mmCIF file of C-alpha atoms in Angstrom:
data_model
loop_
_atom_site.group_PDB
_atom_site.id
_atom_site.type_symbol
_atom_site.label_atom_id
_atom_site.label_comp_id
_atom_site.label_asym_id
_atom_site.label_seq_id
_atom_site.Cartn_x
_atom_site.Cartn_y
_atom_site.Cartn_z
ATOM 1 C CA UNK Y 1 -24.363 26.315 -43.511
ATOM 2 C CA UNK Y 2 -23.306 28.918 -40.937
ATOM 3 C CA UNK Y 3 -25.336 27.280 -38.168
ATOM 4 C CA UNK Y 4 -23.986 23.734 -38.620
ATOM 5 C CA UNK Y 5 -21.814 22.318 -35.840
ATOM 6 C CA UNK Y 6 -19.420 20.491 -38.224
ATOM 7 C CA UNK Y 7 -18.439 23.306 -40.600
ATOM 8 C CA UNK Y 8 -14.683 22.647 -40.423
ATOM 9 C CA UNK Y 9 -15.126 18.923 -41.185
ATOM 10 C CA UNK Y 10 -17.446 19.668 -44.098
ATOM 11 C CA UNK Y 11 -15.017 22.146 -45.662
ATOM 12 C CA UNK Y 12 -12.176 19.610 -45.388
ATOM 13 C CA UNK Y 13 -14.391 16.990 -47.052
ATOM 14 C CA UNK Y 14 -15.399 19.335 -49.882
ATOM 15 C CA UNK Y 15 -11.919 20.637 -50.766
ATOM 16 C CA UNK Y 16 -10.684 17.594 -52.753
ATOM 17 C CA UNK Y 17 -13.776 17.871 -54.964
ATOM 18 C CA UNK Y 18 -13.192 21.511 -55.917
ATOM 19 C CA UNK Y 19 -9.449 21.520 -56.689
ATOM 20 C CA UNK Y 20 -9.925 21.676 -60.447
ATOM 21 C CA UNK Y 21 -9.803 25.023 -62.314
ATOM 22 C CA UNK Y 22 -13.457 24.751 -63.356
ATOM 23 C CA UNK Y 23 -14.785 23.564 -60.001
ATOM 24 C CA UNK Y 24 -16.836 25.731 -57.694
ATOM 25 C CA UNK Y 25 -18.082 25.334 -54.147
ATOM 26 C CA UNK Y 26 -21.257 27.316 -53.495
ATOM 27 C CA UNK Y 27 -22.298 27.845 -49.859
ATOM 28 C CA UNK Y 28 -25.508 29.579 -48.791
ATOM 29 C CA UNK Y 29 -26.300 30.846 -45.309
ATOM 30 C CA UNK Y 30 -27.610 33.735 -43.278
ATOM 31 C CA UNK Y 31 -25.039 35.502 -41.041
ATOM 32 C CA UNK Y 32 -23.634 33.339 -38.235
ATOM 33 C CA UNK Y 33 -20.878 35.135 -36.271
ATOM 34 C CA UNK Y 34 -17.708 33.525 -34.923
ATOM 35 C CA UNK Y 35 -18.019 30.439 -37.132
ATOM 36 C CA UNK Y 36 -15.965 28.889 -39.940
ATOM 37 C CA UNK Y 37 -18.461 30.431 -42.342
ATOM 38 C CA UNK Y 38 -17.898 33.864 -40.786
ATOM 39 C CA UNK Y 39 -14.117 33.420 -41.187
ATOM 40 C CA UNK Y 40 -14.562 32.548 -44.855
ATOM 41 C CA UNK Y 41 -16.702 35.631 -45.444
ATOM 42 C CA UNK Y 42 -14.188 37.892 -43.675
ATOM 43 C CA UNK Y 43 -11.320 36.427 -45.711
ATOM 44 C CA UNK Y 44 -13.192 37.024 -48.952
ATOM 45 C CA UNK Y 45 -14.074 40.577 -47.912
ATOM 46 C CA UNK Y 46 -10.523 41.488 -46.837
ATOM 47 C CA UNK Y 47 -8.848 43.927 -49.241
ATOM 48 C CA UNK Y 48 -11.656 43.364 -51.708
ATOM 49 C CA UNK Y 49 -13.486 45.835 -53.865
ATOM 50 C CA UNK Y 50 -17.248 45.948 -53.413
ATOM 51 C CA UNK Y 51 -19.081 45.506 -56.699
ATOM 52 C CA UNK Y 52 -22.671 46.753 -56.559
ATOM 53 C CA UNK Y 53 -24.659 44.809 -59.167
ATOM 54 C CA UNK Y 54 -28.057 46.330 -58.366
ATOM 55 C CA UNK Y 55 -30.043 47.516 -55.379
ATOM 56 C CA UNK Y 56 -29.735 44.887 -52.639
ATOM 57 C CA UNK Y 57 -27.122 42.810 -54.487
ATOM 58 C CA UNK Y 58 -23.365 43.251 -54.076
ATOM 59 C CA UNK Y 59 -20.236 41.145 -54.419
ATOM 60 C CA UNK Y 60 -16.708 40.993 -53.045
ATOM 61 C CA UNK Y 61 -13.854 38.862 -54.373
ATOM 62 C CA UNK Y 62 -10.301 38.419 -53.077
ATOM 63 C CA UNK Y 63 -7.032 37.435 -54.750
ATOM 64 C CA UNK Y 64 -7.701 33.737 -54.104
ATOM 65 C CA UNK Y 65 -10.870 34.036 -56.203
ATOM 66 C CA UNK Y 66 -13.082 33.608 -53.139
ATOM 67 C CA UNK Y 67 -16.318 35.468 -53.713
ATOM 68 C CA UNK Y 68 -19.170 36.566 -51.451
ATOM 69 C CA UNK Y 69 -22.434 37.445 -53.183
ATOM 70 C CA UNK Y 70 -24.862 39.180 -50.819
ATOM 71 C CA UNK Y 71 -28.561 39.308 -51.698
ATOM 72 C CA UNK Y 72 -30.669 41.487 -49.406
ATOM 73 C CA UNK Y 73 -34.461 41.701 -49.285
ATOM 74 C CA UNK Y 74 -34.607 44.840 -51.442
ATOM 75 C CA UNK Y 75 -33.168 42.999 -54.433
ATOM 76 C CA UNK Y 76 -36.816 42.179 -55.147
ATOM 77 C CA UNK Y 77 -38.502 45.277 -56.621
ATOM 78 C CA UNK Y 78 -41.782 44.544 -54.816
ATOM 79 C CA UNK Y 79 -40.014 44.572 -51.434
ATOM 80 C CA UNK Y 80 -38.681 48.124 -51.550
ATOM 81 C CA UNK Y 81 -41.738 50.106 -50.517
ATOM 82 C CA UNK Y 82 -42.147 51.596 -47.027
ATOM 83 C CA UNK Y 83 -45.461 49.751 -46.748
ATOM 84 C CA UNK Y 84 -43.815 46.366 -47.375
ATOM 85 C CA UNK Y 85 -41.002 47.127 -44.928
ATOM 86 C CA UNK Y 86 -43.398 48.240 -42.173
ATOM 87 C CA UNK Y 87 -45.630 45.200 -42.662
ATOM 88 C CA UNK Y 88 -42.678 42.798 -42.630
ATOM 89 C CA UNK Y 89 -41.282 44.359 -39.462
ATOM 90 C CA UNK Y 90 -44.659 43.959 -37.771
ATOM 91 C CA UNK Y 91 -44.873 40.309 -38.783
ATOM 92 C CA UNK Y 92 -41.356 39.418 -37.608
ATOM 93 C CA UNK Y 93 -39.249 39.991 -34.522
ATOM 94 C CA UNK Y 94 -36.346 42.418 -34.591
ATOM 95 C CA UNK Y 95 -33.739 39.633 -34.812
ATOM 96 C CA UNK Y 96 -35.334 38.141 -37.937
ATOM 97 C CA UNK Y 97 -35.534 41.536 -39.600
ATOM 98 C CA UNK Y 98 -31.904 42.409 -38.855
ATOM 99 C CA UNK Y 99 -30.315 39.043 -39.672
ATOM 100 C CA UNK Y 100 -32.578 37.283 -42.191
ATOM 101 C CA UNK Y 101 -33.568 40.380 -44.162
ATOM 102 C CA UNK Y 102 -30.748 42.915 -43.594
ATOM 103 C CA UNK Y 103 -27.885 40.383 -43.378
ATOM 104 C CA UNK Y 104 -26.481 41.862 -40.148
ATOM 105 C CA UNK Y 105 -23.789 39.968 -38.231
ATOM 106 C CA UNK Y 106 -25.167 40.612 -34.737
ATOM 107 C CA UNK Y 107 -25.287 37.420 -32.709
ATOM 108 C CA UNK Y 108 -22.720 35.370 -30.737
ATOM 109 C CA UNK Y 109 -22.175 31.751 -31.680
ATOM 110 C CA UNK Y 110 -23.193 28.873 -29.422
ATOM 111 C CA UNK Y 111 -26.109 26.689 -28.383
ATOM 112 C CA UNK Y 112 -29.129 28.835 -27.398
ATOM 113 C CA UNK Y 113 -30.108 28.455 -23.755
ATOM 114 C CA UNK Y 114 -33.839 28.422 -24.547
ATOM 115 C CA UNK Y 115 -35.608 26.391 -27.222
ATOM 116 C CA UNK Y 116 -37.740 29.380 -28.185
ATOM 117 C CA UNK Y 117 -40.636 29.207 -30.614
ATOM 118 C CA UNK Y 118 -42.485 32.408 -31.466
ATOM 119 C CA UNK Y 119 -45.811 30.629 -32.045
ATOM 120 C CA UNK Y 120 -45.690 28.940 -28.646
ATOM 121 C CA UNK Y 121 -44.325 31.718 -26.463
ATOM 122 C CA UNK Y 122 -45.133 35.093 -28.053
ATOM 123 C CA UNK Y 123 -48.303 34.697 -30.111
ATOM 124 C CA UNK Y 124 -50.360 33.885 -26.953
ATOM 125 C CA UNK Y 125 -49.228 37.145 -25.314
ATOM 126 C CA UNK Y 126 -52.081 39.132 -26.868
ATOM 127 C CA UNK Y 127 -54.672 36.776 -25.355
ATOM 128 C CA UNK Y 128 -53.070 35.865 -22.032
ATOM 129 C CA UNK Y 129 -50.278 38.349 -21.345
ATOM 130 C CA UNK Y 130 -52.178 41.516 -20.458
ATOM 131 C CA UNK Y 131 -50.795 43.361 -17.436
ATOM 132 C CA UNK Y 132 -53.136 42.988 -14.451
ATOM 133 C CA UNK Y 133 -53.315 44.931 -11.213
ATOM 134 C CA UNK Y 134 -54.448 41.693 -9.561
ATOM 135 C CA UNK Y 135 -50.847 40.433 -9.467
ATOM 136 C CA UNK Y 136 -47.728 42.206 -8.204
ATOM 137 C CA UNK Y 137 -45.404 43.685 -10.817
ATOM 138 C CA UNK Y 138 -41.983 42.073 -10.384
ATOM 139 C CA UNK Y 139 -38.882 43.996 -11.521
ATOM 140 C CA UNK Y 140 -35.432 42.411 -11.660
ATOM 141 C CA UNK Y 141 -32.257 44.497 -12.021
ATOM 142 C CA UNK Y 142 -28.682 43.900 -13.076
ATOM 143 C CA UNK Y 143 -26.174 46.778 -12.840
ATOM 144 C CA UNK Y 144 -22.955 45.089 -13.930
ATOM 145 C CA UNK Y 145 -20.819 46.196 -16.864
ATOM 146 C CA UNK Y 146 -21.834 48.983 -19.219
ATOM 147 C CA UNK Y 147 -25.435 47.873 -19.713
ATOM 148 C CA UNK Y 148 -27.791 48.308 -16.741
ATOM 149 C CA UNK Y 149 -30.833 46.117 -17.264
ATOM 150 C CA UNK Y 150 -34.338 45.731 -15.843
ATOM 151 C CA UNK Y 151 -37.020 43.138 -16.612
ATOM 152 C CA UNK Y 152 -40.727 43.587 -15.745
ATOM 153 C CA UNK Y 153 -42.849 40.460 -15.291
ATOM 154 C CA UNK Y 154 -45.776 38.941 -13.368
ATOM 155 C CA UNK Y 155 -46.969 35.585 -12.085
ATOM 156 C CA UNK Y 156 -50.574 34.957 -13.099
ATOM 157 C CA UNK Y 157 -53.265 32.853 -11.403
ATOM 158 C CA UNK Y 158 -52.202 29.707 -13.306
ATOM 159 C CA UNK Y 159 -48.578 30.072 -12.245
ATOM 160 C CA UNK Y 160 -47.378 31.301 -15.641
ATOM 161 C CA UNK Y 161 -44.677 33.938 -16.078
ATOM 162 C CA UNK Y 162 -45.865 36.933 -18.087
ATOM 163 C CA UNK Y 163 -42.863 38.797 -19.469
ATOM 164 C CA UNK Y 164 -44.080 42.322 -20.218
ATOM 165 C CA UNK Y 165 -41.049 44.543 -20.750
ATOM 166 C CA UNK Y 166 -37.266 44.636 -20.556
ATOM 167 C CA UNK Y 167 -34.832 47.509 -20.966
ATOM 168 C CA UNK Y 168 -31.082 47.778 -21.458
ATOM 169 C CA UNK Y 169 -29.308 51.156 -21.535
ATOM 170 C CA UNK Y 170 -25.753 51.631 -22.760
ATOM 171 C CA UNK Y 171 -23.515 53.498 -20.286
ATOM 172 C CA UNK Y 172 -26.474 55.177 -18.601
ATOM 173 C CA UNK Y 173 -25.950 56.760 -15.186
ATOM 174 C CA UNK Y 174 -27.650 54.472 -12.673
ATOM 175 C CA UNK Y 175 -29.754 57.218 -11.098
ATOM 176 C CA UNK Y 176 -30.971 58.087 -14.590
ATOM 177 C CA UNK Y 177 -31.648 54.414 -15.248
ATOM 178 C CA UNK Y 178 -33.723 54.137 -12.056
ATOM 179 C CA UNK Y 179 -35.629 57.227 -13.165
ATOM 180 C CA UNK Y 180 -36.245 55.546 -16.528
ATOM 181 C CA UNK Y 181 -37.649 52.503 -14.719
ATOM 182 C CA UNK Y 182 -39.851 54.672 -12.531
ATOM 183 C CA UNK Y 183 -41.182 56.502 -15.582
ATOM 184 C CA UNK Y 184 -42.078 53.152 -17.166
ATOM 185 C CA UNK Y 185 -43.951 52.121 -14.004
ATOM 186 C CA UNK Y 186 -45.902 55.375 -14.118
ATOM 187 C CA UNK Y 187 -46.639 55.437 -17.851
ATOM 188 C CA UNK Y 188 -46.890 51.784 -18.918
ATOM 189 C CA UNK Y 189 -48.034 50.071 -15.725
ATOM 190 C CA UNK Y 190 -50.593 52.663 -14.609
ATOM 191 C CA UNK Y 191 -48.493 54.007 -11.721
ATOM 192 C CA UNK Y 192 -49.101 50.771 -9.831
ATOM 193 C CA UNK Y 193 -47.697 50.774 -6.303
ATOM 194 C CA UNK Y 194 -47.816 47.001 -5.901
ATOM 195 C CA UNK Y 195 -44.401 46.254 -7.333
ATOM 196 C CA UNK Y 196 -41.338 44.451 -5.958
ATOM 197 C CA UNK Y 197 -37.649 44.816 -6.709
ATOM 198 C CA UNK Y 198 -34.946 42.144 -7.078
ATOM 199 C CA UNK Y 199 -31.215 42.147 -7.730
ATOM 200 C CA UNK Y 200 -27.926 40.346 -7.159
ATOM 201 C CA UNK Y 201 -27.131 40.395 -3.411
ATOM 202 C CA UNK Y 202 -23.379 40.529 -4.049
ATOM 203 C CA UNK Y 203 -23.510 42.679 -7.148
ATOM 204 C CA UNK Y 204 -21.423 45.802 -7.359
ATOM 205 C CA UNK Y 205 -22.891 48.494 -9.551
ATOM 206 C CA UNK Y 206 -20.957 50.095 -12.375
ATOM 207 C CA UNK Y 207 -21.724 53.765 -12.875
ATOM 208 C CA UNK Y 208 -20.312 56.248 -15.376
ATOM 209 C CA UNK Y 209 -17.829 57.388 -12.739
ATOM 210 C CA UNK Y 210 -16.744 53.843 -11.900
ATOM 211 C CA UNK Y 211 -17.917 51.515 -9.132
ATOM 212 C CA UNK Y 212 -21.138 52.720 -7.494
ATOM 213 C CA UNK Y 213 -22.790 51.561 -4.232
ATOM 214 C CA UNK Y 214 -24.040 47.951 -4.224
ATOM 215 C CA UNK Y 215 -27.181 47.408 -6.264
ATOM 216 C CA UNK Y 216 -29.280 46.711 -3.166
ATOM 217 C CA UNK Y 217 -28.290 50.012 -1.567
ATOM 218 C CA UNK Y 218 -28.775 51.998 -4.746
ATOM 219 C CA UNK Y 219 -32.251 50.572 -5.378
ATOM 220 C CA UNK Y 220 -33.410 50.975 -1.784
ATOM 221 C CA UNK Y 221 -32.224 54.585 -1.728
ATOM 222 C CA UNK Y 222 -33.977 55.470 -4.970
ATOM 223 C CA UNK Y 223 -37.283 53.581 -4.672
ATOM 224 C CA UNK Y 224 -37.605 53.757 -0.859
ATOM 225 C CA UNK Y 225 -38.788 50.181 -0.521
ATOM 226 C CA UNK Y 226 -37.230 46.782 0.296
ATOM 227 C CA UNK Y 227 -35.184 44.949 -2.313
ATOM 228 C CA UNK Y 228 -35.431 41.147 -2.394
ATOM 229 C CA UNK Y 229 -32.440 38.955 -3.153
ATOM 230 C CA UNK Y 230 -30.755 35.642 -2.504
ATOM 231 C CA UNK Y 231 -27.409 34.208 -3.536
ATOM 232 C CA UNK Y 232 -27.634 31.855 -6.523
ATOM 233 C CA UNK Y 233 -25.593 30.453 -9.376
ATOM 234 C CA UNK Y 234 -26.390 31.396 -12.991
ATOM 235 C CA UNK Y 235 -26.647 27.743 -14.016
ATOM 236 C CA UNK Y 236 -29.217 27.076 -11.258
ATOM 237 C CA UNK Y 237 -31.280 30.133 -12.176
ATOM 238 C CA UNK Y 238 -31.381 29.016 -15.797
ATOM 239 C CA UNK Y 239 -32.360 25.464 -14.922
ATOM 240 C CA UNK Y 240 -35.160 26.754 -12.685
ATOM 241 C CA UNK Y 241 -36.428 29.059 -15.449
ATOM 242 C CA UNK Y 242 -36.341 26.280 -18.031
ATOM 243 C CA UNK Y 243 -38.524 24.056 -15.835
ATOM 244 C CA UNK Y 244 -41.400 26.520 -16.150
ATOM 245 C CA UNK Y 245 -40.453 27.522 -19.708
ATOM 246 C CA UNK Y 246 -40.956 23.911 -20.856
ATOM 247 C CA UNK Y 247 -44.242 23.360 -18.995
ATOM 248 C CA UNK Y 248 -47.704 23.862 -20.418
ATOM 249 C CA UNK Y 249 -50.091 25.718 -18.117
ATOM 250 C CA UNK Y 250 -53.706 25.943 -19.221
ATOM 251 C CA UNK Y 251 -53.959 27.072 -22.846
ATOM 252 C CA UNK Y 252 -50.382 28.351 -23.098
ATOM 253 C CA UNK Y 253 -46.808 27.595 -22.111
ATOM 254 C CA UNK Y 254 -45.325 28.527 -18.735
ATOM 255 C CA UNK Y 255 -43.657 31.604 -20.259
ATOM 256 C CA UNK Y 256 -45.848 34.091 -22.150
ATOM 257 C CA UNK Y 257 -43.543 36.648 -23.742
ATOM 258 C CA UNK Y 258 -44.196 40.044 -25.267
ATOM 259 C CA UNK Y 259 -43.199 39.636 -28.963
ATOM 260 C CA UNK Y 260 -41.317 42.966 -28.826
ATOM 261 C CA UNK Y 261 -39.591 42.256 -25.492
ATOM 262 C CA UNK Y 262 -36.362 44.148 -24.888
ATOM 263 C CA UNK Y 263 -35.708 47.834 -25.613
ATOM 264 C CA UNK Y 264 -32.033 48.709 -26.042
ATOM 265 C CA UNK Y 265 -31.136 52.388 -25.606
ATOM 266 C CA UNK Y 266 -27.746 53.113 -27.162
ATOM 267 C CA UNK Y 267 -25.678 56.059 -26.006
ATOM 268 C CA UNK Y 268 -26.090 57.739 -29.390
ATOM 269 C CA UNK Y 269 -29.842 57.970 -28.808
ATOM 270 C CA UNK Y 270 -31.003 55.066 -30.962
ATOM 271 C CA UNK Y 271 -33.563 52.553 -29.678
ATOM 272 C CA UNK Y 272 -33.631 48.931 -30.837
ATOM 273 C CA UNK Y 273 -36.680 46.864 -29.944
ATOM 274 C CA UNK Y 274 -36.867 43.112 -29.406
ATOM 275 C CA UNK Y 275 -33.373 42.470 -28.047
ATOM 276 C CA UNK Y 276 -34.538 40.073 -25.297
ATOM 277 C CA UNK Y 277 -36.593 38.167 -27.870
ATOM 278 C CA UNK Y 278 -33.334 37.996 -29.835
ATOM 279 C CA UNK Y 279 -31.731 36.579 -26.691
ATOM 280 C CA UNK Y 280 -34.435 33.921 -26.319
ATOM 281 C CA UNK Y 281 -34.110 32.967 -29.971
ATOM 282 C CA UNK Y 282 -30.363 32.625 -30.351
ATOM 283 C CA UNK Y 283 -28.441 35.480 -28.708
ATOM 284 C CA UNK Y 284 -28.277 34.069 -25.160
ATOM 285 C CA UNK Y 285 -26.103 30.975 -25.495
ATOM 286 C CA UNK Y 286 -24.040 28.421 -23.612
ATOM 287 C CA UNK Y 287 -20.306 28.238 -23.953
ATOM 288 C CA UNK Y 288 -19.339 25.128 -25.884
ATOM 289 C CA UNK Y 289 -18.724 22.204 -23.498
ATOM 290 C CA UNK Y 290 -15.598 20.108 -23.567
ATOM 291 C CA UNK Y 291 -15.828 16.327 -23.938
ATOM 292 C CA UNK Y 292 -16.461 15.837 -20.191
ATOM 293 C CA UNK Y 293 -19.219 18.421 -19.840
ATOM 294 C CA UNK Y 294 -22.894 18.629 -20.703
ATOM 295 C CA UNK Y 295 -24.793 21.812 -21.486
ATOM 296 C CA UNK Y 296 -27.017 21.481 -18.400
ATOM 297 C CA UNK Y 297 -23.944 21.818 -16.165
ATOM 298 C CA UNK Y 298 -22.650 24.963 -17.876
ATOM 299 C CA UNK Y 299 -23.179 28.607 -17.084
ATOM 300 C CA UNK Y 300 -24.530 30.664 -19.966
ATOM 301 C CA UNK Y 301 -21.965 32.682 -21.868
ATOM 302 C CA UNK Y 302 -21.060 36.023 -20.255
ATOM 303 C CA UNK Y 303 -21.354 37.998 -23.462
ATOM 304 C CA UNK Y 304 -21.616 41.389 -21.756
ATOM 305 C CA UNK Y 305 -24.974 42.138 -23.375
ATOM 306 C CA UNK Y 306 -27.730 39.501 -23.314
ATOM 307 C CA UNK Y 307 -26.510 38.089 -19.999
ATOM 308 C CA UNK Y 308 -27.437 41.326 -18.194
ATOM 309 C CA UNK Y 309 -31.082 40.969 -19.230
ATOM 310 C CA UNK Y 310 -31.314 37.313 -18.245
ATOM 311 C CA UNK Y 311 -29.461 37.857 -14.966
ATOM 312 C CA UNK Y 312 -31.877 40.664 -14.093
ATOM 313 C CA UNK Y 313 -34.806 38.376 -14.882
ATOM 314 C CA UNK Y 314 -33.304 35.415 -13.033
ATOM 315 C CA UNK Y 315 -32.753 37.298 -9.758
ATOM 316 C CA UNK Y 316 -36.498 37.892 -9.558
ATOM 317 C CA UNK Y 317 -37.664 34.634 -11.061
ATOM 318 C CA UNK Y 318 -36.162 32.355 -8.415
ATOM 319 C CA UNK Y 319 -37.985 34.254 -5.649
ATOM 320 C CA UNK Y 320 -41.312 34.679 -7.431
ATOM 321 C CA UNK Y 321 -41.294 31.004 -8.520
ATOM 322 C CA UNK Y 322 -39.389 29.358 -5.618
ATOM 323 C CA UNK Y 323 -40.689 25.824 -6.207
ATOM 324 C CA UNK Y 324 -38.537 25.421 -9.312
ATOM 325 C CA UNK Y 325 -35.376 26.488 -7.528
ATOM 326 C CA UNK Y 326 -36.135 23.946 -4.806
ATOM 327 C CA UNK Y 327 -36.270 21.170 -7.416
ATOM 328 C CA UNK Y 328 -32.787 21.828 -8.733
ATOM 329 C CA UNK Y 329 -30.653 18.704 -8.556
ATOM 330 C CA UNK Y 330 -28.622 18.606 -5.358
ATOM 331 C CA UNK Y 331 -30.874 21.016 -3.451
ATOM 332 C CA UNK Y 332 -32.700 18.605 -1.158
ATOM 333 C CA UNK Y 333 -34.175 21.311 0.990
ATOM 334 C CA UNK Y 334 -34.100 25.085 0.773
ATOM 335 C CA UNK Y 335 -31.486 26.629 3.053
ATOM 336 C CA UNK Y 336 -32.747 28.630 6.014
ATOM 337 C CA UNK Y 337 -31.731 31.874 4.356
ATOM 338 C CA UNK Y 338 -33.759 30.935 1.293
ATOM 339 C CA UNK Y 339 -36.818 30.058 3.397
ATOM 340 C CA UNK Y 340 -36.485 33.323 5.301
ATOM 341 C CA UNK Y 341 -36.398 35.365 2.111
ATOM 342 C CA UNK Y 342 -39.394 33.478 0.675
ATOM 343 C CA UNK Y 343 -41.381 34.070 3.848
ATOM 344 C CA UNK Y 344 -40.497 37.760 3.734
ATOM 345 C CA UNK Y 345 -41.429 37.978 0.076
ATOM 346 C CA UNK Y 346 -44.888 36.422 0.685
ATOM 347 C CA UNK Y 347 -45.901 38.986 3.303
#
């Protein structure tokens, strides 16, 4: 129920049928934040006593007799062992484990930007997504807000985008974040020297002490190599990415994505894996359009979390895969600045 678009209309339609003293309306759903369902759950939980019926099963009820019965995975006795938990985590992405099994309210509401399917985009990674020294390692950065982000990817011989790794660090000093990236290059990408850096040309960096030097300057000073960039709109970057995302190339789709993509380092030292997969699945969303708009004309929602990862990726994508940016509606021919940057990038 929580993921339906017409929740308010459905509730209004149901109410006349459940006005009697013996009537009940039973709704089932997994967590869906910022929805009518979420509001109902919060109302029922407000000023309510939690009644623990058994392990994994608890209930809250308010003065209006609204009740929320929560049934977690461990209500089943056979699903309480460490072995079962470890196996289930291996078989599912982090989002599924947190929301479907643990009943966490973690995601923003809205239409997902990408029509992601794990079988299509992540299962082939083991066969086709291996990092190769034959192709440059591309690294996109976004330093806005409190979550510096970096995404590591490659373009293979068939023109597919191999998404290997992504990181997001809460309130991390930007020099420390660059050091983290460098350590990943050394340890996970065999200290390869054939890598290229990308960022927002107009982006100001946010450091712990406030505004830092522009991202381009900061990256060039730390890595001692050129940083590639071009001005672009978020909606155009997304449309370019989706062109390749929806294509089939050889035996796989145009995007081949590490099933554990996205490591989030919180400031309390915890690490959560799979956050960019969570973004592909349902975390990275469009704002809802009004009656005169269509989703393809909208920018993705600036949620202050997932958008940093996809901005970082997008800054690199449009330069590594320039043909898709050139096909964007209204761009009849690449501007001279764009052609100059592409020529420089291909040296």
